[in-house]
Short mmCIF file of C-alpha atoms and ligand atoms in Angstrom, two decimals:
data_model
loop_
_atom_site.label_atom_id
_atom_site.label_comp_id
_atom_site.label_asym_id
_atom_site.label_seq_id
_atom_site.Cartn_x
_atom_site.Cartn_y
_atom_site.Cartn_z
CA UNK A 11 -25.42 -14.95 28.90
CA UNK A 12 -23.17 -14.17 26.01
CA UNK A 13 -25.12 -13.55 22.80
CA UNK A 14 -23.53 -15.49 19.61
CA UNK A 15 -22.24 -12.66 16.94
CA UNK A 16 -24.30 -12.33 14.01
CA UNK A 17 -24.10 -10.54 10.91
CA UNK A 18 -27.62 -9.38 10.90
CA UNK A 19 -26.49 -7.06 14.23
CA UNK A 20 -23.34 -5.65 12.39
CA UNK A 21 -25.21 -4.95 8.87
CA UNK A 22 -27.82 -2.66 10.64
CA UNK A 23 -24.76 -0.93 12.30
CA UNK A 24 -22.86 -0.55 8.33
CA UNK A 25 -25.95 0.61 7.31
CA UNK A 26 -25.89 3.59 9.55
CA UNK A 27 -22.65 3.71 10.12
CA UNK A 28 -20.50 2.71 7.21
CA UNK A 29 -17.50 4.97 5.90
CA UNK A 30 -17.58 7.06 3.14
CA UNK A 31 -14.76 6.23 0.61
CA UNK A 32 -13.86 7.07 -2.93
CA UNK A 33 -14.06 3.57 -4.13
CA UNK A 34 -17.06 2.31 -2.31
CA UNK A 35 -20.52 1.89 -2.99
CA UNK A 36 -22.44 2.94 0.23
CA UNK A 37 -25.23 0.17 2.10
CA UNK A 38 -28.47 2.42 0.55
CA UNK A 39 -27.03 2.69 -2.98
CA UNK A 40 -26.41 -0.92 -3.14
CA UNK A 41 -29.77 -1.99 -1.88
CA UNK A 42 -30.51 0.31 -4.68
CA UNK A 43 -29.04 -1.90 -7.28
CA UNK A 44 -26.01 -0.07 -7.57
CA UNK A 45 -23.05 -2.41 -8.14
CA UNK A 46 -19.44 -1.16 -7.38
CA UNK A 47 -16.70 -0.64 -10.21
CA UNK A 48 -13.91 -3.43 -10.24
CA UNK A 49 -12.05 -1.85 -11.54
CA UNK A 50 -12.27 0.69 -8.76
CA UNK A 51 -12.16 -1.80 -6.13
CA UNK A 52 -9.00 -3.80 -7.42
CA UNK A 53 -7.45 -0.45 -7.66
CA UNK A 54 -8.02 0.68 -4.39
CA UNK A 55 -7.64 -2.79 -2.84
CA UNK A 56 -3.56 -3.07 -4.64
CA UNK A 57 -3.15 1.00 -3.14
CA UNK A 58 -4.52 0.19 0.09
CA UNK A 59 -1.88 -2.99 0.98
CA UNK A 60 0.29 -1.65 3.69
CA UNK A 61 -0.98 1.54 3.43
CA UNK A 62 -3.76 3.60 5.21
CA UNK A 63 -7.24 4.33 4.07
CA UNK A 64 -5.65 8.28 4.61
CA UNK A 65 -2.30 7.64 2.71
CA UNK A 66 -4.19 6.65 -0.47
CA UNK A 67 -7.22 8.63 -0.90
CA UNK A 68 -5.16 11.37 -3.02
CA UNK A 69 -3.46 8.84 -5.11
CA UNK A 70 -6.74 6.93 -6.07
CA UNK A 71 -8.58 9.96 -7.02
CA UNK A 72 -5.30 11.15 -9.33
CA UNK A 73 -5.03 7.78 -10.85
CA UNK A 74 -8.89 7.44 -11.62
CA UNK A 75 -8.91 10.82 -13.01
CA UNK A 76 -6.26 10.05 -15.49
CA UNK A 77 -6.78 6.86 -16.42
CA UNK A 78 -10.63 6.47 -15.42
CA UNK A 79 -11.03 2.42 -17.08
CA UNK A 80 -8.66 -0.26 -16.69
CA UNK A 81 -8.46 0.09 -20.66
CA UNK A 82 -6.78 3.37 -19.69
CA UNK A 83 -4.48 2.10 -17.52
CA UNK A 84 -3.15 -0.53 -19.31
CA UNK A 85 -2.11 1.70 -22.19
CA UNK A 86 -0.55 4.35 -19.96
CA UNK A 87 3.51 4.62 -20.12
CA UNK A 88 5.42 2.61 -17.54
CA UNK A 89 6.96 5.72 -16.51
CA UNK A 90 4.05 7.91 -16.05
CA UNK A 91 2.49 5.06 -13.75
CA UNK A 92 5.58 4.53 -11.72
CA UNK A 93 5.71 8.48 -11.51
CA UNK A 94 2.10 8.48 -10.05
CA UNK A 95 2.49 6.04 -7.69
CA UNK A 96 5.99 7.03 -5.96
CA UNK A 97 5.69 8.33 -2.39
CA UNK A 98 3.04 4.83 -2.18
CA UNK A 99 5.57 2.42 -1.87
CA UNK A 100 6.10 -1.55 -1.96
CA UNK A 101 6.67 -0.78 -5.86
CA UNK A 102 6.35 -4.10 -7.06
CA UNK A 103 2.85 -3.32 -6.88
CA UNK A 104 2.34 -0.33 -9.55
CA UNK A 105 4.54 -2.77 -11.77
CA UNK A 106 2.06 -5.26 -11.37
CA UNK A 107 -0.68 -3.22 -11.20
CA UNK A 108 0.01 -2.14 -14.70
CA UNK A 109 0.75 -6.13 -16.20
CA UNK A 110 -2.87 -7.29 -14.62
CA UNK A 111 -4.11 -4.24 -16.28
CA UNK A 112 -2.67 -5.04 -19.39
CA UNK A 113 -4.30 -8.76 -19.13
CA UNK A 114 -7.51 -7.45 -17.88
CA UNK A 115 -7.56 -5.38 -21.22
CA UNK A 116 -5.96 -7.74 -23.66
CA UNK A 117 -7.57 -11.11 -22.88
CA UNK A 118 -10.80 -10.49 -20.66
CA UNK A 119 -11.89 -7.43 -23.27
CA UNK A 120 -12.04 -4.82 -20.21
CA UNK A 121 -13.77 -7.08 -17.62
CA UNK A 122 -12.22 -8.28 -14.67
CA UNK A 123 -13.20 -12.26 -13.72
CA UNK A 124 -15.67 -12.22 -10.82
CA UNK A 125 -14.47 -15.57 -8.63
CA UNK A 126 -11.42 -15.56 -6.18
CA UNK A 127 -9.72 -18.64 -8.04
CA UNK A 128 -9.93 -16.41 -11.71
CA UNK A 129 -8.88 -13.41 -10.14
CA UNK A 130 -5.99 -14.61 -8.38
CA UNK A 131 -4.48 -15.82 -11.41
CA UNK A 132 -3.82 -12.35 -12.33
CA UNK A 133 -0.77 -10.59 -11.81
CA UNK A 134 -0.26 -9.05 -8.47
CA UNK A 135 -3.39 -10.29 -7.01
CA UNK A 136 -2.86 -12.29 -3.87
CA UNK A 137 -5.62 -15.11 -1.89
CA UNK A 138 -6.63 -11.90 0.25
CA UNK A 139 -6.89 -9.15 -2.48
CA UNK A 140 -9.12 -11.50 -5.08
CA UNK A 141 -11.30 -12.40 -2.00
CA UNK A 142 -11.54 -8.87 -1.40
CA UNK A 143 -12.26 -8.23 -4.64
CA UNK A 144 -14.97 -11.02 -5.18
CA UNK A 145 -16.76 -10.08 -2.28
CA UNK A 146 -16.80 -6.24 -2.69
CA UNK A 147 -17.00 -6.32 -6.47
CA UNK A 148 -19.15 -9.24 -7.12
CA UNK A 149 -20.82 -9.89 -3.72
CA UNK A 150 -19.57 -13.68 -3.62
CA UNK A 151 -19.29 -14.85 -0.25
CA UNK A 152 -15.69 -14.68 -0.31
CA UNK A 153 -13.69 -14.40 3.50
CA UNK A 154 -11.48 -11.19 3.98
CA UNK A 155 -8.74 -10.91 6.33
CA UNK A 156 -7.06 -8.01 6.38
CA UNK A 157 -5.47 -6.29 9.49
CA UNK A 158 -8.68 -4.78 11.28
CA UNK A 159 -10.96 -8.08 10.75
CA UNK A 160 -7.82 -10.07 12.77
CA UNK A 161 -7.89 -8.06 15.34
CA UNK A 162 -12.21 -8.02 15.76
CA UNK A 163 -11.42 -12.02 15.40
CA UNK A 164 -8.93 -12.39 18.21
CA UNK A 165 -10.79 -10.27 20.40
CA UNK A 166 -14.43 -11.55 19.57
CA UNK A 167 -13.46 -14.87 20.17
CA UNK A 168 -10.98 -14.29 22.48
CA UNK A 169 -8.29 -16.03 20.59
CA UNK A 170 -4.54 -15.62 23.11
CA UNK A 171 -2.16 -17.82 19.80
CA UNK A 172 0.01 -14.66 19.08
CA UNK A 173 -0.39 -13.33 15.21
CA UNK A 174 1.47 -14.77 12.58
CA UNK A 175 0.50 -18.18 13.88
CA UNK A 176 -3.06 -17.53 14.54
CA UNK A 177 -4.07 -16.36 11.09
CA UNK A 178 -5.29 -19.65 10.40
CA UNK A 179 -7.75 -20.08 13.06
CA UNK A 180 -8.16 -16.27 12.68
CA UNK A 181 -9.58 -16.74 9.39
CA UNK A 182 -11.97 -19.47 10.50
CA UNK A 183 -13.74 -17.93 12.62
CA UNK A 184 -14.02 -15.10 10.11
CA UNK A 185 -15.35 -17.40 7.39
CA UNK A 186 -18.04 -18.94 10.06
CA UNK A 187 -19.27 -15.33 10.30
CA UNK A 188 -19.44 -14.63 6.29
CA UNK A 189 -23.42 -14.90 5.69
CA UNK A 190 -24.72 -15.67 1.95
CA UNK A 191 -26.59 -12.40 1.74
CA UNK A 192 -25.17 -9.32 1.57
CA UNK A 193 -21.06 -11.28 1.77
CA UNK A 194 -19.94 -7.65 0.17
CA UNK A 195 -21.47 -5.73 2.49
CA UNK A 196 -20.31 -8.05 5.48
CA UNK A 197 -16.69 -7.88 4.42
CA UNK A 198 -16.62 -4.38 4.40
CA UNK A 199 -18.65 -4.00 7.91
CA UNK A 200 -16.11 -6.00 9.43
CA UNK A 201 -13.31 -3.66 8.13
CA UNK A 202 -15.65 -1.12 9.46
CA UNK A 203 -15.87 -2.25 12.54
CA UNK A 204 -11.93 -2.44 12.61
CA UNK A 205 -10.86 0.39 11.79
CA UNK A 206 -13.31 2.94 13.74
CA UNK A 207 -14.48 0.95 16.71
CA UNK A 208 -12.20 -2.14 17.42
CA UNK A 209 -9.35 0.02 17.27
CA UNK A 210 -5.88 -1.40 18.18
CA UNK A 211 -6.28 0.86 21.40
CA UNK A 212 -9.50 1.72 23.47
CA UNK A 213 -11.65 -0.33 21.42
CA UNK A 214 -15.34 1.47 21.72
CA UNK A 215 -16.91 -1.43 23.26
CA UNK A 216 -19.79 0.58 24.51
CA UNK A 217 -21.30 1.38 20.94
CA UNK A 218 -20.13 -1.92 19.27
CA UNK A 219 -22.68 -4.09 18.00
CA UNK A 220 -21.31 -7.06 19.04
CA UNK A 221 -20.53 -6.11 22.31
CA UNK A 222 -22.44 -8.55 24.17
CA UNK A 223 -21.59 -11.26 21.53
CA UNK A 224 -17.52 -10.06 22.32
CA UNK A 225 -16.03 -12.59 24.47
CA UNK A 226 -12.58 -10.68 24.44
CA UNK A 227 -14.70 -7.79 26.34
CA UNK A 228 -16.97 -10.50 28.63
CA UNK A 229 -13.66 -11.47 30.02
CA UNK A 230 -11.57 -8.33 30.24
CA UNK A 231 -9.16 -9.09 27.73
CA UNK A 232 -10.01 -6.95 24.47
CA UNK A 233 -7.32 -3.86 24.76
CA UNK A 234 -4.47 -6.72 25.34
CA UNK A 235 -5.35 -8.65 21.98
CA UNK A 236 -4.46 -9.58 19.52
CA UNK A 237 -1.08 -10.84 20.83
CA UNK A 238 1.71 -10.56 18.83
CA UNK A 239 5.12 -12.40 18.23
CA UNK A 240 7.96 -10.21 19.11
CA UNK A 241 9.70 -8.65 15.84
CA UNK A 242 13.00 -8.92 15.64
CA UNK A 243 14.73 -5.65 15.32
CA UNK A 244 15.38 -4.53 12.11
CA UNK A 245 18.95 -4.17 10.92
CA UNK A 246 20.70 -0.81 9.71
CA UNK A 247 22.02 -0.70 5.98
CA UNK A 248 24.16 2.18 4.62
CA UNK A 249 24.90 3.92 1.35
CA UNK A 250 25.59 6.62 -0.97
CA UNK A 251 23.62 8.93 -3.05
CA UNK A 252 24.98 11.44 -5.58
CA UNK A 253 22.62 14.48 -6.68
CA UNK A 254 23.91 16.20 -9.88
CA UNK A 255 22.45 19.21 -10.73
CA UNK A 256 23.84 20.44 -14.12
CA UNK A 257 24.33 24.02 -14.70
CA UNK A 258 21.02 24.76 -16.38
CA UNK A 259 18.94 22.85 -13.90
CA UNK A 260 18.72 19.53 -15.38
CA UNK A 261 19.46 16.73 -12.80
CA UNK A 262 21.04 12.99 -13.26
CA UNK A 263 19.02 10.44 -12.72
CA UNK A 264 19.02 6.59 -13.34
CA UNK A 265 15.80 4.44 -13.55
CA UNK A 266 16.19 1.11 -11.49
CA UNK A 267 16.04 -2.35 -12.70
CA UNK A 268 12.24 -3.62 -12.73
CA UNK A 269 13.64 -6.23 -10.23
CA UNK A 270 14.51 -5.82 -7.01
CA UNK A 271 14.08 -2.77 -3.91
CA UNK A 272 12.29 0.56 -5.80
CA UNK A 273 12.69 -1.71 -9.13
CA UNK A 274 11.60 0.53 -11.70
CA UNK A 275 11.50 3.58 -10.38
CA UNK A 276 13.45 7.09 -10.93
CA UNK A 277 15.97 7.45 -8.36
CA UNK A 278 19.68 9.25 -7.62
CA UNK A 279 22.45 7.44 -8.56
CA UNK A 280 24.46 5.86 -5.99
CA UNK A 281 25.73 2.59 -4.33
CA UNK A 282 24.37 -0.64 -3.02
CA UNK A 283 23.04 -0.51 0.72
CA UNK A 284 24.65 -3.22 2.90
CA UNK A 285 25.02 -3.53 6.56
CA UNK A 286 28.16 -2.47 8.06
CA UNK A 287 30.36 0.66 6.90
CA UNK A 288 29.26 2.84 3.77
CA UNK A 289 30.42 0.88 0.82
CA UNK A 290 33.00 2.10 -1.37
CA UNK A 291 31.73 3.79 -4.40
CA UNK A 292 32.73 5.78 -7.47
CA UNK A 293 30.44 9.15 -8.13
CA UNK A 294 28.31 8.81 -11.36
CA UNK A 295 29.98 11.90 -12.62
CA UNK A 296 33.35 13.82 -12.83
CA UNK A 297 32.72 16.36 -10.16
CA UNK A 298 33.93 18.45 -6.96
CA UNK A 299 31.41 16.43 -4.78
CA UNK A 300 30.43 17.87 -1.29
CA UNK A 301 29.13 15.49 1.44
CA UNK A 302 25.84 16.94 3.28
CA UNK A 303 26.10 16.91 6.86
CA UNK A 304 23.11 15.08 7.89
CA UNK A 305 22.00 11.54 6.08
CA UNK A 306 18.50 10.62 4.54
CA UNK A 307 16.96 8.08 7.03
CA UNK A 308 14.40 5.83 5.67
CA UNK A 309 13.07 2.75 7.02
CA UNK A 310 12.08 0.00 4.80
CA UNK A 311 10.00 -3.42 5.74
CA UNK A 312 13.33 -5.71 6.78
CA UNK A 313 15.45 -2.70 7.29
CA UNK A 314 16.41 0.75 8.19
CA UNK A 315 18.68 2.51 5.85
CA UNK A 316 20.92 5.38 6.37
CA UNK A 317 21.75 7.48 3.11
CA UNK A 318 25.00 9.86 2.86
CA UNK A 319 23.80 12.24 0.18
CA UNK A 320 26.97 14.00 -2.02
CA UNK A 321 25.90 16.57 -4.24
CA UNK A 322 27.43 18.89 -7.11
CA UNK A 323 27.21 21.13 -9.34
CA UNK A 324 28.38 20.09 -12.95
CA UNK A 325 29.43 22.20 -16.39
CA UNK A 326 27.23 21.40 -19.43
CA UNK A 327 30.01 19.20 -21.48
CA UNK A 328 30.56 16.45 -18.91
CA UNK A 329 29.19 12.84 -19.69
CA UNK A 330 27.91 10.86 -17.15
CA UNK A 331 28.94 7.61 -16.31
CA UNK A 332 25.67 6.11 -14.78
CA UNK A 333 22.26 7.90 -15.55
CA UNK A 334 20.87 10.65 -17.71
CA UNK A 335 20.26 14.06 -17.22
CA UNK A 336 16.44 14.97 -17.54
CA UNK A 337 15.72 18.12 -18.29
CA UNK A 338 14.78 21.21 -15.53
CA UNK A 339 10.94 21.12 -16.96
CA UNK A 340 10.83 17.48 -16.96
CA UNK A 341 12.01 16.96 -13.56
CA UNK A 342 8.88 16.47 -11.19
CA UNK A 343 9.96 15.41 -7.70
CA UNK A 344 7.10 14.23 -6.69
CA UNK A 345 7.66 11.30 -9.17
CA UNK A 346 10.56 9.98 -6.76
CA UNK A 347 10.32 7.43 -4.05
CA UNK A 348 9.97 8.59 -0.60
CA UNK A 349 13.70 7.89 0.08
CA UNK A 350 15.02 9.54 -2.86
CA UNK A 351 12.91 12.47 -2.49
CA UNK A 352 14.13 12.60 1.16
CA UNK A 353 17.78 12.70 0.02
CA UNK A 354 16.41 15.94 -2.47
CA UNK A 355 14.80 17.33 0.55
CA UNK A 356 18.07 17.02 2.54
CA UNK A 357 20.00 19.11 -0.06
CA UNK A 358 17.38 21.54 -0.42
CA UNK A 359 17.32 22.27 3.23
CA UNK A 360 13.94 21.32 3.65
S1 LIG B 402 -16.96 -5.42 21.93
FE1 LIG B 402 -15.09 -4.25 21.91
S2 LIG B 402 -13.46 -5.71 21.59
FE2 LIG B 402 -15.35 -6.72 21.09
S3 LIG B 402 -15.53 -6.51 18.86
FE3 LIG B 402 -16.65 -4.81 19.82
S4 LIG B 402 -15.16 -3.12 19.99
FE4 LIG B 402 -14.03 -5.02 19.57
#
């Protein structure tokens, strides 16, 4: 007979078993009375959206060494934020990560509101981030969805409605599991439980704790869910880049509107990216501009994008028409997004 999943059964397996991570207070230390830093867990919470627990461990631990409060933060520089964070992506999200800092600061005097409904009223802070954030924070009972706790849903309950339309009843069945006690430590167990046992492929069903609970297992199914929806295949766009390296090392660069694809961020000049051929497109420079042989590929969230790169070498005396030259000293490519920096890559041979 099939056992009905408890939390009880998955707590005793976080409590041996849960991950170690930068922005988490372990099962013994919180028994212990040790309560996790929001401001900690909101930061790592905006990093880790679309990205890997493995992608963002470096970033966090820069970011909380250099601006260690949220007081910090919010007085940082735009710049020096949006340099930190490039290579993250989805940079909408450093922009906002620095307004709800800002707020945070201004009008809650350094503390961050403890209930989903007052947290999502910040900037940048969707229904799935202040849940996470309420229960890991402030242990409210709050239900978290992310990626891994769909996919220990559809297979727990054996739930066939492919994903998007399924997050609904997904969530449900996640929120009947949410116990009063311990909600924190539950939410986290579950994303546990995701992302080391339920895997998306050869889910460890032997050492699972809710294996006999695990009606996706019971009846054979658990490797073939959740289903999906088919994605549509993502269209190519196409443009131009143009490196200028000046003759004593200083390069042109333009910073992007704060709206819009990379808003805000340092990148090369160049022109729009549309579908179709590579649109027509004056150089940001006087120059004798060479075209590199192979193109920067990148490959956004609705697209895949296909870069020609043109670089050239330019005297001291010429003006740009789009951009500034920063300095040699002041040029840290590290604080370009992945696509740019792939374009500077490109021309460096790399
Ligand atoms: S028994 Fe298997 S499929 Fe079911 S929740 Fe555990 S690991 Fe996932």
């Amino acid at each position: 007979m099939r056992d009905e999943p408890r939390s009880e059964a998955l707590l005793e397996w976080y409590d041996r078993h849960a991950r170690v991570l930068p922005w988490r207070v372990g099962p013994a230390d919180h028994r212990a009375g040790i309560r996790p830093d929001p401001y900690r867990v909101w930061l790592s919470e905006i990093m880790l959206q679309q990205t890997t627990v493995a992608a963002v461990k470096d970033y966090f631990a820069r970011f909380t060494t250099r601006w260690p409060t949220v007081e910090a933060l919010a007085e940082a520089e735009d710049g020096a934020v949006m340099g930190e964070w490039a290579g993250l992506g989805y940079y909408a999200r450093a922009r906002n990560l620095l307004k709800c800092a800002r707020v945070v600061a201004e009008d809650f005097e350094g503390r961050f509101p403890d209930t989903v409904e007052a947290l999502q009223k910040l900037p940048g802070i969707g229904p799935y981030t202040a849940g996470a954030i309420a229960a890991i924070a402030f242990d409210r009972p709050a239900v978290v969805v992310d990626g891994n706790v769909e996919r220990v849903m559809a297979r727990l309950f054996d739930i066939h409605t492919p994903l998007p339309a399924a997050k609904p009843e997904l969530t449900e069945r996640a929120a009947s599991l949410t116990p009063q006690t311990r909600p924190g430590d539950h939410a986290q167990a579950v994303m546990d439980l995701g992302a080391t046992i339920c895997t998306p492929r050869n889910p460890a069903c032997g050492i699972c704790p809710w294996r006999d609970a695990c009606l996706g297992r019971i009846n054979g199914m658990a490797a073939e869910l959740p289903k999906k929806t088919p994605r549509k295949p993502k269209p190519i766009r196409q443009g131009t880049v143009y490196i200028a390296r000046r003759i004593d090392g200083a390069f042109l660069l333009e910073r992007r509107p704060d709206k819009g694809l990379l808003g805000g961020m340092l990148g090369w000049p160049g022109s729009d990216w549309t579908e179709g051929d590579v649109p027509d497109h004056s150089p940001p420079i006087r120059a004798e501009w060479k075209t590199l042989p192979a193109e920067a590929r990148h490959t956004f969230t609705h697209f895949h994008l296909r870069l020609r790169v043109r670089t050239a070498l330019v005297p001291l005396d010429r003006t740009p028409r789009l951009g500034e030259f920063l300095d040699k000293d002041a040029f840290r490519p590290s604080d370009l997004p992945t696509v740019m920096r792939k374009a500077f890559d490109l021309m460096n041979g790399a």
